[in-house]
mmCIF file of C-alpha atoms in Angstrom:
data_model
loop_
_atom_site.group_PDB
_atom_site.id
_atom_site.type_symbol
_atom_site.label_atom_id
_atom_site.label_comp_id
_atom_site.label_asym_id
_atom_site.label_seq_id
_atom_site.Cartn_x
_atom_site.Cartn_y
_atom_site.Cartn_z
ATOM 1 C CA MET A 283 0.000 0.000 0.000
ATOM 2 C CA ALA A 284 1.384 3.381 -0.930
ATOM 3 C CA VAL A 285 0.625 6.980 -1.807
ATOM 4 C CA GLN A 286 2.549 8.305 -4.795
ATOM 5 C CA LYS A 287 2.873 11.767 -6.282
ATOM 6 C CA ARG A 288 2.195 12.231 -9.992
ATOM 7 C CA ILE A 289 2.646 15.375 -12.082
ATOM 8 C CA ARG A 290 0.258 15.805 -14.990
ATOM 9 C CA GLY A 291 -0.063 18.978 -16.982
ATOM 10 C CA GLY A 292 2.067 20.759 -14.443
ATOM 11 C CA LYS A 293 -0.335 19.874 -11.630
ATOM 12 C CA ALA A 294 0.483 17.546 -8.724
ATOM 13 C CA ARG A 295 -1.871 14.627 -8.092
ATOM 14 C CA TRP A 296 -1.720 11.910 -5.434
ATOM 15 C CA VAL A 297 -2.466 8.267 -6.203
ATOM 16 C CA ALA A 298 -3.317 5.836 -3.412
ATOM 17 C CA ARG A 299 -2.829 2.127 -4.172
ATOM 18 C CA TYR A 300 -3.579 -1.102 -2.316
ATOM 19 C CA ARG A 301 -4.180 -4.774 -3.058
ATOM 20 C CA SER A 302 -7.334 -6.711 -2.223
ATOM 21 C CA PRO A 303 -7.233 -10.188 -0.594
ATOM 22 C CA SER A 304 -7.298 -11.688 -4.088
ATOM 23 C CA GLY A 305 -4.130 -9.788 -5.029
ATOM 24 C CA LYS A 306 -5.854 -7.373 -7.388
ATOM 25 C CA GLU A 307 -4.557 -3.799 -7.244
ATOM 26 C CA HIS A 308 -6.974 -0.926 -6.657
ATOM 27 C CA SER A 309 -6.196 2.772 -6.861
ATOM 28 C CA LYS A 310 -7.764 6.192 -6.601
ATOM 29 C CA THR A 311 -6.407 9.657 -7.436
ATOM 30 C CA PHE A 312 -6.775 12.734 -5.195
ATOM 31 C CA ASP A 313 -5.876 16.416 -5.337
ATOM 32 C CA THR A 314 -4.031 16.348 -2.003
ATOM 33 C CA ARG A 315 -1.753 13.923 -0.185
ATOM 34 C CA ARG A 316 -3.926 14.255 2.912
ATOM 35 C CA GLU A 317 -7.041 13.017 1.090
ATOM 36 C CA ALA A 318 -5.153 10.105 -0.456
ATOM 37 C CA THR A 319 -3.650 9.070 2.885
ATOM 38 C CA ALA A 320 -7.020 9.199 4.666
ATOM 39 C CA TRP A 321 -8.697 7.135 1.946
ATOM 40 C CA LEU A 322 -5.923 4.544 2.016
ATOM 41 C CA ALA A 323 -6.085 4.321 5.824
ATOM 42 C CA GLU A 324 -9.810 3.590 5.591
ATOM 43 C CA ARG A 325 -9.206 0.785 3.098
ATOM 44 C CA GLU A 326 -6.500 -0.658 5.374
ATOM 45 C CA ARG A 327 -8.908 -0.619 8.312
ATOM 46 C CA GLU A 328 -11.552 -2.430 6.238
ATOM 47 C CA LEU A 329 -9.064 -5.091 5.196
ATOM 48 C CA ARG A 330 -7.906 -5.675 8.789
ATOM 49 C CA ARG A 331 -11.481 -6.056 10.067
ATOM 50 C CA GLY A 332 -12.680 -8.162 7.167
ATOM 51 C CA GLU A 333 -15.090 -5.420 6.103
ATOM 52 C CA TRP A 334 -13.600 -4.712 2.696
ATOM 53 C CA ILE A 335 -15.927 -4.988 -0.312
ATOM 54 C CA ASP A 336 -14.917 -4.904 -3.954
ATOM 55 C CA PRO A 337 -15.609 -1.372 -5.293
ATOM 56 C CA ASN A 338 -17.243 -2.918 -8.352
ATOM 57 C CA GLU A 339 -19.913 -4.421 -6.096
ATOM 58 C CA ARG A 340 -20.436 -1.471 -3.762
ATOM 59 C CA ASN A 341 -23.155 0.181 -5.824
ATOM 60 C CA ILE A 342 -25.677 -2.658 -6.132
ATOM 61 C CA THR A 343 -29.059 -1.320 -4.996
ATOM 62 C CA LEU A 344 -31.491 -2.933 -2.591
ATOM 63 C CA LEU A 345 -34.043 -3.347 -5.382
ATOM 64 C CA GLU A 346 -31.514 -5.216 -7.526
ATOM 65 C CA LEU A 347 -30.662 -7.481 -4.599
ATOM 66 C CA VAL A 348 -34.294 -8.342 -3.755
ATOM 67 C CA GLU A 349 -35.200 -8.966 -7.404
ATOM 68 C CA GLU A 350 -32.176 -11.211 -7.918
ATOM 69 C CA ILE A 351 -32.876 -13.283 -4.788
ATOM 70 C CA GLY A 352 -36.592 -13.543 -5.527
ATOM 71 C CA SER A 353 -35.878 -14.933 -8.987
ATOM 72 C CA THR A 354 -33.977 -17.881 -7.507
ATOM 73 C CA PHE A 355 -37.046 -19.477 -5.897
ATOM 74 C CA THR A 356 -39.032 -22.126 -7.758
ATOM 75 C CA ARG A 357 -42.242 -21.841 -5.736
ATOM 76 C CA GLU A 358 -44.479 -19.232 -7.353
ATOM 77 C CA SER A 359 -45.950 -17.984 -4.086
ATOM 78 C CA THR A 360 -42.437 -17.287 -2.750
ATOM 79 C CA ARG A 361 -41.428 -15.436 -5.916
ATOM 80 C CA ASN A 362 -44.630 -13.396 -5.681
ATOM 81 C CA SER A 363 -43.857 -12.470 -2.080
ATOM 82 C CA TYR A 364 -40.435 -11.136 -3.111
ATOM 83 C CA ASP A 365 -42.034 -9.255 -6.004
ATOM 84 C CA PHE A 366 -44.401 -7.645 -3.493
ATOM 85 C CA LEU A 367 -41.433 -6.667 -1.323
ATOM 86 C CA ALA A 368 -39.636 -5.191 -4.334
ATOM 87 C CA ARG A 369 -42.694 -3.067 -5.203
ATOM 88 C CA ASN A 370 -42.859 -1.757 -1.650
ATOM 89 C CA LEU A 371 -39.276 -0.790 -0.903
ATOM 90 C CA GLY A 372 -40.244 2.836 -1.428
ATOM 91 C CA PRO A 373 -37.265 5.205 -1.048
ATOM 92 C CA LEU A 374 -34.968 2.278 -0.221
ATOM 93 C CA ALA A 375 -35.290 0.780 -3.699
ATOM 94 C CA ASP A 376 -32.571 2.813 -5.419
ATOM 95 C CA MET A 377 -30.240 3.098 -2.429
ATOM 96 C CA PRO A 378 -26.882 1.275 -2.643
ATOM 97 C CA LEU A 379 -26.703 -1.508 -0.063
ATOM 98 C CA ARG A 380 -23.764 0.070 1.737
ATOM 99 C CA ALA A 381 -25.637 3.371 2.098
ATOM 100 C CA ILE A 382 -28.650 1.932 3.939
ATOM 101 C CA ARG A 383 -28.720 2.735 7.632
ATOM 102 C CA ARG A 384 -30.790 1.519 10.551
ATOM 103 C CA SER A 385 -32.720 4.803 10.588
ATOM 104 C CA ASP A 386 -33.667 4.324 6.913
ATOM 105 C CA LEU A 387 -35.160 0.922 7.692
ATOM 106 C CA GLU A 388 -37.010 2.187 10.776
ATOM 107 C CA LYS A 389 -38.612 4.949 8.708
ATOM 108 C CA TRP A 390 -39.550 2.466 5.956
ATOM 109 C CA GLN A 391 -41.135 0.077 8.439
ATOM 110 C CA ALA A 392 -43.128 2.922 9.998
ATOM 111 C CA GLN A 393 -44.399 4.012 6.564
ATOM 112 C CA LEU A 394 -45.596 0.498 5.777
ATOM 113 C CA LEU A 395 -47.779 0.598 8.879
ATOM 114 C CA SER A 396 -48.970 4.211 8.833
ATOM 115 C CA GLY A 397 -49.438 4.561 5.070
ATOM 116 C CA ARG A 398 -47.174 4.080 2.059
ATOM 117 C CA PRO A 399 -46.581 7.373 0.169
ATOM 118 C CA TRP A 400 -45.727 5.370 -2.962
ATOM 119 C CA GLN A 401 -49.092 3.546 -2.788
ATOM 120 C CA GLY A 402 -51.474 6.431 -2.205
ATOM 121 C CA GLY A 403 -51.024 6.358 1.556
ATOM 122 C CA LYS A 404 -52.415 2.831 1.985
ATOM 123 C CA PRO A 405 -51.096 1.019 5.095
ATOM 124 C CA LEU A 406 -50.361 -2.677 5.476
ATOM 125 C CA TYR A 407 -51.306 -5.110 8.233
ATOM 126 C CA GLN A 408 -48.698 -5.850 10.896
ATOM 127 C CA SER A 409 -48.522 -9.496 9.862
ATOM 128 C CA THR A 410 -47.846 -8.446 6.249
ATOM 129 C CA VAL A 411 -45.098 -6.053 7.335
ATOM 130 C CA ASN A 412 -43.452 -8.731 9.464
ATOM 131 C CA GLY A 413 -43.505 -11.097 6.502
ATOM 132 C CA MET A 414 -41.831 -8.460 4.316
ATOM 133 C CA ARG A 415 -39.301 -7.817 7.045
ATOM 134 C CA GLY A 416 -38.434 -11.521 7.136
ATOM 135 C CA ARG A 417 -37.803 -11.625 3.388
ATOM 136 C CA LEU A 418 -35.718 -8.449 3.526
ATOM 137 C CA ASN A 419 -33.703 -9.873 6.411
ATOM 138 C CA ASN A 420 -33.039 -13.020 4.384
ATOM 139 C CA SER A 421 -31.907 -10.902 1.429
ATOM 140 C CA LEU A 422 -29.472 -8.906 3.556
ATOM 141 C CA LYS A 423 -28.022 -12.074 5.103
ATOM 142 C CA ILE A 424 -27.378 -13.453 1.621
ATOM 143 C CA ALA A 425 -25.691 -10.162 0.693
ATOM 144 C CA ILE A 426 -23.371 -10.556 3.697
ATOM 145 C CA ASN A 427 -22.524 -14.142 2.748
ATOM 146 C CA ASP A 428 -21.777 -13.001 -0.804
ATOM 147 C CA GLY A 429 -19.474 -10.237 0.413
ATOM 148 C CA LEU A 430 -21.751 -7.390 -0.659
ATOM 149 C CA LEU A 431 -22.328 -6.215 2.929
ATOM 150 C CA THR A 432 -20.320 -6.423 6.130
ATOM 151 C CA HIS A 433 -23.246 -6.196 8.568
ATOM 152 C CA ASN A 434 -27.043 -6.345 8.594
ATOM 153 C CA PRO A 435 -28.598 -2.888 9.192
ATOM 154 C CA LEU A 436 -31.971 -4.527 9.882
ATOM 155 C CA ALA A 437 -30.655 -6.547 12.830
ATOM 156 C CA LYS A 438 -31.162 -3.743 15.361
ATOM 157 C CA VAL A 439 -34.508 -2.523 14.026
ATOM 158 C CA SER A 440 -37.203 -3.591 16.481
ATOM 159 C CA ARG A 441 -39.571 -6.223 15.163
ATOM 160 C CA ILE A 442 -43.266 -5.363 15.230
ATOM 161 C CA GLU A 443 -45.164 -7.439 17.739
ATOM 162 C CA PRO A 444 -48.450 -8.309 15.999
ATOM 163 C CA GLU A 445 -51.657 -7.527 17.823
ATOM 164 C CA ARG A 446 -53.366 -10.608 19.175
ATOM 165 C CA ARG A 447 -56.106 -11.569 16.750
ATOM 166 C CA THR A 448 -59.452 -12.055 18.464
ATOM 167 C CA ILE A 449 -62.971 -12.507 17.152
ATOM 168 C CA ALA A 450 -65.896 -10.476 18.501
ATOM 169 C CA PRO A 451 -69.602 -11.449 18.275
ATOM 170 C CA ARG A 452 -70.152 -8.826 15.565
ATOM 171 C CA ASP A 453 -67.723 -10.732 13.311
ATOM 172 C CA ILE A 454 -69.937 -13.827 13.260
ATOM 173 C CA PRO A 455 -73.296 -14.264 11.474
ATOM 174 C CA ASP A 456 -76.142 -15.693 13.536
ATOM 175 C CA GLU A 457 -78.245 -18.750 12.684
ATOM 176 C CA ASN A 458 -80.950 -16.627 11.089
ATOM 177 C CA TRP A 459 -78.443 -14.985 8.726
ATOM 178 C CA ILE A 460 -77.005 -18.373 7.750
ATOM 179 C CA GLU A 461 -80.457 -19.872 7.130
ATOM 180 C CA ILE A 462 -81.660 -16.978 4.959
ATOM 181 C CA PHE A 463 -78.396 -16.907 3.024
ATOM 182 C CA ILE A 464 -78.404 -20.639 2.259
ATOM 183 C CA THR A 465 -82.092 -20.591 1.332
ATOM 184 C CA ASN A 466 -81.541 -17.850 -1.246
ATOM 185 C CA ILE A 467 -78.456 -19.301 -2.976
ATOM 186 C CA LYS A 468 -79.305 -20.249 -6.574
ATOM 187 C CA ASN A 469 -75.837 -21.379 -7.673
ATOM 188 C CA PRO A 470 -75.565 -25.124 -6.811
ATOM 189 C CA ALA A 471 -71.755 -25.077 -6.615
ATOM 190 C CA LEU A 472 -71.816 -22.091 -4.282
ATOM 191 C CA LEU A 473 -74.504 -23.740 -2.166
ATOM 192 C CA LEU A 474 -72.410 -26.867 -1.623
ATOM 193 C CA MET A 475 -69.264 -24.841 -0.899
ATOM 194 C CA VAL A 476 -71.141 -22.810 1.721
ATOM 195 C CA LYS A 477 -72.497 -25.979 3.336
ATOM 196 C CA ILE A 478 -68.984 -27.442 3.495
ATOM 197 C CA ALA A 479 -67.659 -24.215 5.036
ATOM 198 C CA VAL A 480 -70.374 -24.145 7.709
ATOM 199 C CA ALA A 481 -70.014 -27.848 8.517
ATOM 200 C CA THR A 482 -66.203 -28.039 8.578
ATOM 201 C CA GLY A 483 -64.771 -24.583 9.271
ATOM 202 C CA MET A 484 -62.451 -24.995 6.284
ATOM 203 C CA ARG A 485 -60.805 -21.941 4.781
ATOM 204 C CA ALA A 486 -62.153 -20.799 1.411
ATOM 205 C CA SER A 487 -58.844 -21.546 -0.335
ATOM 206 C CA GLU A 488 -58.940 -25.079 1.102
ATOM 207 C CA ILE A 489 -62.463 -25.672 -0.198
ATOM 208 C CA ALA A 490 -61.447 -24.333 -3.613
ATOM 209 C CA GLY A 491 -58.506 -26.755 -3.603
ATOM 210 C CA LEU A 492 -60.562 -29.900 -2.957
ATOM 211 C CA SER A 493 -60.289 -32.831 -5.359
ATOM 212 C CA THR A 494 -62.392 -35.971 -5.545
ATOM 213 C CA THR A 495 -59.484 -37.908 -4.010
ATOM 214 C CA ASP A 496 -59.837 -35.784 -0.870
ATOM 215 C CA ILE A 497 -63.331 -37.137 -0.254
ATOM 216 C CA ASP A 498 -63.505 -40.336 1.813
ATOM 217 C CA PRO A 499 -67.052 -41.779 1.725
ATOM 218 C CA ALA A 500 -66.094 -44.819 3.806
ATOM 219 C CA GLY A 501 -64.696 -42.663 6.591
ATOM 220 C CA CYS A 502 -67.326 -39.961 6.034
ATOM 221 C CA SER A 503 -64.544 -37.398 6.038
ATOM 222 C CA ILE A 504 -62.730 -34.750 4.025
ATOM 223 C CA HIS A 505 -58.932 -34.750 3.742
ATOM 224 C CA VAL A 506 -57.541 -31.202 3.641
ATOM 225 C CA SER A 507 -54.432 -31.627 1.487
ATOM 226 C CA TYR A 508 -54.046 -28.491 -0.656
ATOM 227 C CA GLN A 509 -55.135 -24.910 -1.063
ATOM 228 C CA ALA A 510 -55.990 -23.134 -4.301
ATOM 229 C CA HIS A 511 -54.041 -20.161 -5.622
ATOM 230 C CA ARG A 512 -55.938 -16.996 -4.752
ATOM 231 C CA ARG A 513 -56.297 -15.811 -8.350
ATOM 232 C CA LYS A 514 -55.375 -18.645 -10.716
ATOM 233 C CA GLY A 515 -56.794 -21.562 -8.740
ATOM 234 C CA HIS A 516 -53.969 -24.053 -9.210
ATOM 235 C CA LEU A 517 -53.061 -26.230 -6.231
ATOM 236 C CA LEU A 518 -50.506 -25.096 -3.664
ATOM 237 C CA PRO A 519 -49.139 -26.741 -0.511
ATOM 238 C CA LEU A 520 -50.730 -25.704 2.765
ATOM 239 C CA LYS A 521 -48.790 -23.173 4.814
ATOM 240 C CA THR A 522 -48.395 -25.071 8.097
ATOM 241 C CA PRO A 523 -48.170 -28.748 9.130
ATOM 242 C CA SER A 524 -51.290 -28.376 11.290
ATOM 243 C CA SER A 525 -53.301 -27.312 8.227
ATOM 244 C CA TYR A 526 -53.081 -30.863 6.865
ATOM 245 C CA ARG A 527 -55.990 -32.615 8.564
ATOM 246 C CA VAL A 528 -58.970 -34.950 8.268
ATOM 247 C CA ILE A 529 -62.420 -33.560 9.112
ATOM 248 C CA LEU A 530 -65.397 -35.777 9.840
ATOM 249 C CA ILE A 531 -68.732 -34.716 8.334
ATOM 250 C CA THR A 532 -72.323 -35.951 8.536
ATOM 251 C CA PRO A 533 -73.654 -38.719 6.264
ATOM 252 C CA ASP A 534 -76.145 -36.223 4.800
ATOM 253 C CA LEU A 535 -73.419 -33.827 3.684
ATOM 254 C CA MET A 536 -71.326 -36.699 2.367
ATOM 255 C CA GLY A 537 -74.336 -37.799 0.321
ATOM 256 C CA GLU A 538 -74.619 -34.331 -1.228
ATOM 257 C CA ILE A 539 -70.911 -34.299 -2.070
ATOM 258 C CA ARG A 540 -71.066 -37.757 -3.677
ATOM 259 C CA GLU A 541 -74.085 -36.707 -5.718
ATOM 260 C CA TRP A 542 -72.225 -33.583 -6.854
ATOM 261 C CA ILE A 543 -69.198 -35.624 -7.942
ATOM 262 C CA ALA A 544 -71.416 -37.992 -9.934
ATOM 263 C CA GLU A 545 -73.262 -35.167 -11.687
ATOM 264 C CA HIS A 546 -70.311 -32.786 -12.239
ATOM 265 C CA PRO A 547 -67.191 -34.835 -13.075
ATOM 266 C CA HIS A 548 -64.167 -32.880 -14.291
ATOM 267 C CA PRO A 549 -61.057 -34.265 -16.047
ATOM 268 C CA SER A 550 -58.800 -32.520 -13.533
ATOM 269 C CA GLY A 551 -60.453 -34.295 -10.637
ATOM 270 C CA ARG A 552 -61.129 -30.966 -8.952
ATOM 271 C CA LEU A 553 -64.343 -30.866 -6.951
ATOM 272 C CA PHE A 554 -65.209 -27.306 -7.965
ATOM 273 C CA VAL A 555 -64.461 -25.382 -11.151
ATOM 274 C CA THR A 556 -65.750 -22.095 -12.534
ATOM 275 C CA ARG A 557 -68.453 -21.790 -15.190
ATOM 276 C CA THR A 558 -65.708 -21.645 -17.823
ATOM 277 C CA GLY A 559 -64.101 -24.836 -16.528
ATOM 278 C CA ARG A 560 -61.138 -23.152 -14.869
ATOM 279 C CA PRO A 561 -59.977 -24.345 -11.432
ATOM 280 C CA MET A 562 -61.896 -22.709 -8.609
ATOM 281 C CA SER A 563 -60.040 -19.894 -6.837
ATOM 282 C CA TYR A 564 -60.674 -17.739 -3.792
ATOM 283 C CA ASP A 565 -61.318 -14.698 -5.985
ATOM 284 C CA ALA A 566 -63.999 -16.585 -7.938
ATOM 285 C CA MET A 567 -65.585 -17.809 -4.701
ATOM 286 C CA GLN A 568 -65.599 -14.312 -3.233
ATOM 287 C CA LYS A 569 -67.245 -12.859 -6.327
ATOM 288 C CA ALA A 570 -69.993 -15.499 -6.166
ATOM 289 C CA TRP A 571 -70.359 -14.831 -2.430
ATOM 290 C CA GLU A 572 -70.852 -11.089 -2.886
ATOM 291 C CA THR A 573 -73.440 -11.648 -5.614
ATOM 292 C CA ALA A 574 -75.385 -14.095 -3.436
ATOM 293 C CA VAL A 575 -75.341 -11.783 -0.402
ATOM 294 C CA GLU A 576 -76.623 -8.891 -2.495
ATOM 295 C CA ARG A 577 -79.427 -10.971 -3.992
ATOM 296 C CA SER A 578 -80.483 -12.285 -0.581
ATOM 297 C CA GLY A 579 -81.036 -8.771 0.753
ATOM 298 C CA LEU A 580 -78.904 -9.499 3.823
ATOM 299 C CA GLN A 581 -76.485 -7.076 5.400
ATOM 300 C CA GLY A 582 -72.956 -7.201 4.055
ATOM 301 C CA GLY A 583 -69.724 -7.305 6.003
ATOM 302 C CA PHE A 584 -69.473 -11.069 6.367
ATOM 303 C CA THR A 585 -67.005 -13.131 4.344
ATOM 304 C CA TRP A 586 -66.110 -16.762 3.765
ATOM 305 C CA HIS A 587 -63.974 -16.578 6.889
ATOM 306 C CA SER A 588 -67.069 -15.582 8.869
ATOM 307 C CA LEU A 589 -68.408 -19.104 8.249
ATOM 308 C CA ARG A 590 -65.215 -20.493 9.769
ATOM 309 C CA HIS A 591 -65.829 -18.354 12.862
ATOM 310 C CA TYR A 592 -69.459 -19.483 12.957
ATOM 311 C CA HIS A 593 -68.396 -23.133 12.889
ATOM 312 C CA ALA A 594 -65.803 -22.686 15.642
ATOM 313 C CA THR A 595 -68.008 -20.768 18.065
ATOM 314 C CA LYS A 596 -70.922 -23.187 17.607
ATOM 315 C CA LEU A 597 -68.673 -26.111 18.516
ATOM 316 C CA ILE A 598 -67.231 -24.333 21.546
ATOM 317 C CA ARG A 599 -70.680 -23.334 22.840
ATOM 318 C CA ALA A 600 -71.863 -26.913 22.398
ATOM 319 C CA GLY A 601 -69.088 -28.120 24.694
ATOM 320 C CA VAL A 602 -66.882 -29.753 22.065
ATOM 321 C CA PRO A 603 -63.352 -30.127 23.552
ATOM 322 C CA ILE A 604 -61.093 -27.284 22.490
ATOM 323 C CA LYS A 605 -58.466 -29.739 21.183
ATOM 324 C CA THR A 606 -61.074 -31.152 18.808
ATOM 325 C CA VAL A 607 -62.024 -27.669 17.610
ATOM 326 C CA GLN A 608 -58.341 -26.869 17.128
ATOM 327 C CA ALA A 609 -57.826 -29.983 15.013
ATOM 328 C CA ARG A 610 -60.835 -29.262 12.796
ATOM 329 C CA LEU A 611 -59.695 -25.688 12.181
ATOM 330 C CA GLY A 612 -56.067 -26.640 11.570
ATOM 331 C CA HIS A 613 -54.691 -24.330 14.258
ATOM 332 C CA ALA A 614 -51.191 -24.919 15.574
ATOM 333 C CA SER A 615 -52.338 -25.161 19.193
ATOM 334 C CA ALA A 616 -55.420 -25.173 21.400
ATOM 335 C CA ALA A 617 -54.124 -21.976 22.997
ATOM 336 C CA MET A 618 -54.290 -20.283 19.605
ATOM 337 C CA THR A 619 -57.919 -21.360 19.184
ATOM 338 C CA LEU A 620 -58.834 -20.087 22.646
ATOM 339 C CA ASP A 621 -57.062 -16.768 22.101
ATOM 340 C CA ILE A 622 -58.923 -16.142 18.855
ATOM 341 C CA TYR A 623 -62.413 -17.073 20.029
ATOM 342 C CA LEU A 624 -62.238 -16.154 23.721
ATOM 343 C CA HIS A 625 -64.277 -12.962 23.274
ATOM 344 C CA ALA A 626 -66.678 -14.301 20.670
ATOM 345 C CA ILE A 627 -69.062 -15.956 23.126
ATOM 346 C CA PRO A 628 -70.633 -13.119 25.173
ATOM 347 C CA GLY A 629 -72.614 -15.271 27.606
ATOM 348 C CA ASP A 630 -69.634 -17.074 29.105
ATOM 349 C CA ASP A 631 -68.780 -14.401 31.686
ATOM 350 C CA GLU A 632 -72.307 -14.510 33.096
ATOM 351 C CA LEU A 633 -72.204 -18.317 33.197
ATOM 352 C CA ALA A 634 -68.865 -18.228 35.020
ATOM 353 C CA ALA A 635 -70.266 -15.791 37.584
ATOM 354 C CA ARG A 636 -73.262 -18.049 38.288
ATOM 355 C CA VAL A 637 -71.096 -21.135 38.664
ATOM 356 C CA ALA A 638 -68.682 -19.255 40.922
ATOM 357 C CA GLY A 639 -71.609 -18.159 43.069
ATOM 358 C CA ASP A 640 -72.673 -21.762 43.536
ATOM 359 C CA LEU A 641 -69.255 -22.551 44.960
ATOM 360 C CA LEU A 642 -70.027 -20.548 48.094
ATOM 361 C CA PRO A 643 -71.806 -22.322 51.018
ATOM 362 C CA HIS A 644 -75.415 -21.233 51.388
ATOM 363 C CA ALA A 645 -75.042 -19.919 54.949
ATOM 364 C CA GLY A 646 -76.540 -16.783 56.431
ATOM 365 C CA PRO A 647 -74.497 -13.621 56.976
ATOM 366 C CA ALA A 648 -72.014 -13.683 59.821
ATOM 367 C CA ARG A 649 -73.201 -12.022 63.063
ATOM 368 C CA ASP A 650 -71.081 -9.401 64.746
ATOM 369 C CA GLY A 651 -71.236 -11.273 68.040
ATOM 370 C CA ASP A 652 -70.270 -14.647 66.660
ATOM 371 C CA LYS A 653 -67.344 -15.651 68.875
ATOM 372 C CA ARG A 654 -66.389 -18.452 66.513
ATOM 373 C CA LEU A 655 -65.096 -16.003 63.898
ATOM 374 C CA LYS A 656 -61.493 -15.026 64.222
ATOM 375 C CA ALA A 657 -59.489 -12.589 62.182
ATOM 376 C CA ILE A 658 -56.831 -14.157 60.025
#
């Protein structure tokens, strides 16, 4: 490593030179010896600490990094999630990796929650932001392993603790709503899908992903094995191990499903397809749902997931063990099921108070002169 003086055109210039770990020489020219010496000292410090990065790779932007990493995944849903991250990097997108600071990431995270200026001020849910954060963290770790970064600026940015998701009574349709809705459905495919949702608590994407091989007439059960892509309808793996499950149903519902299979066979083996023969998707189900709700004259606000809540709360109120409810819903734990539906059954507090009252002995009030009472 050295600083050398060069005269060009009668003007003195100072050239600082050093060699990288690979032996390649790097240099930079300055107007003063002081500038050259300071620059060279900084490069020496980086080399000693293992923080040196090839100048040719210093200017890669965060957007370029995320797009490159996202393209390496084979699973479409994963690639889509990285595409979503890339579209929502905001002011970070064109920043060189080495220029990104902790404060930049804190501001970005806050904008995702409060409202994204690059998306008309629309905010994102905490769970969505945490998912994006996880993918960004993975990208930065890969950049470190590839020698593009020396440290992860996201490491010290506080993770958002998601609010505990609970269901309130207003989120769940009552029996009257369900009865009127089912009675007014004219679309036979929609009618059967709604009945399955009410009777099993399955997610809409899971119902859309059903195939004839998932139906077990002998066991009178449905095997939840896949979910359908939200828009395109093709089959995707379920997100968690607990989502793979077997749900028992009534013989009557099984009879309706078997009749449907016999009358509406499809070469793909899918249980439900659209009117044009395309695989059923959540978007197609939701469109049919909204049309049916409007035609029935019922209040809006409920969704396919509301039927899942209806199923769960009915089972809990009927005294079905919480572990059984958990298994039918595909939750990871019974605690998760309790946390979600704890506030959805308004009469339970009153019931608890009555039972607690019965625990007390039915004796008269204590008399002031009762010598048998002692302070403790």
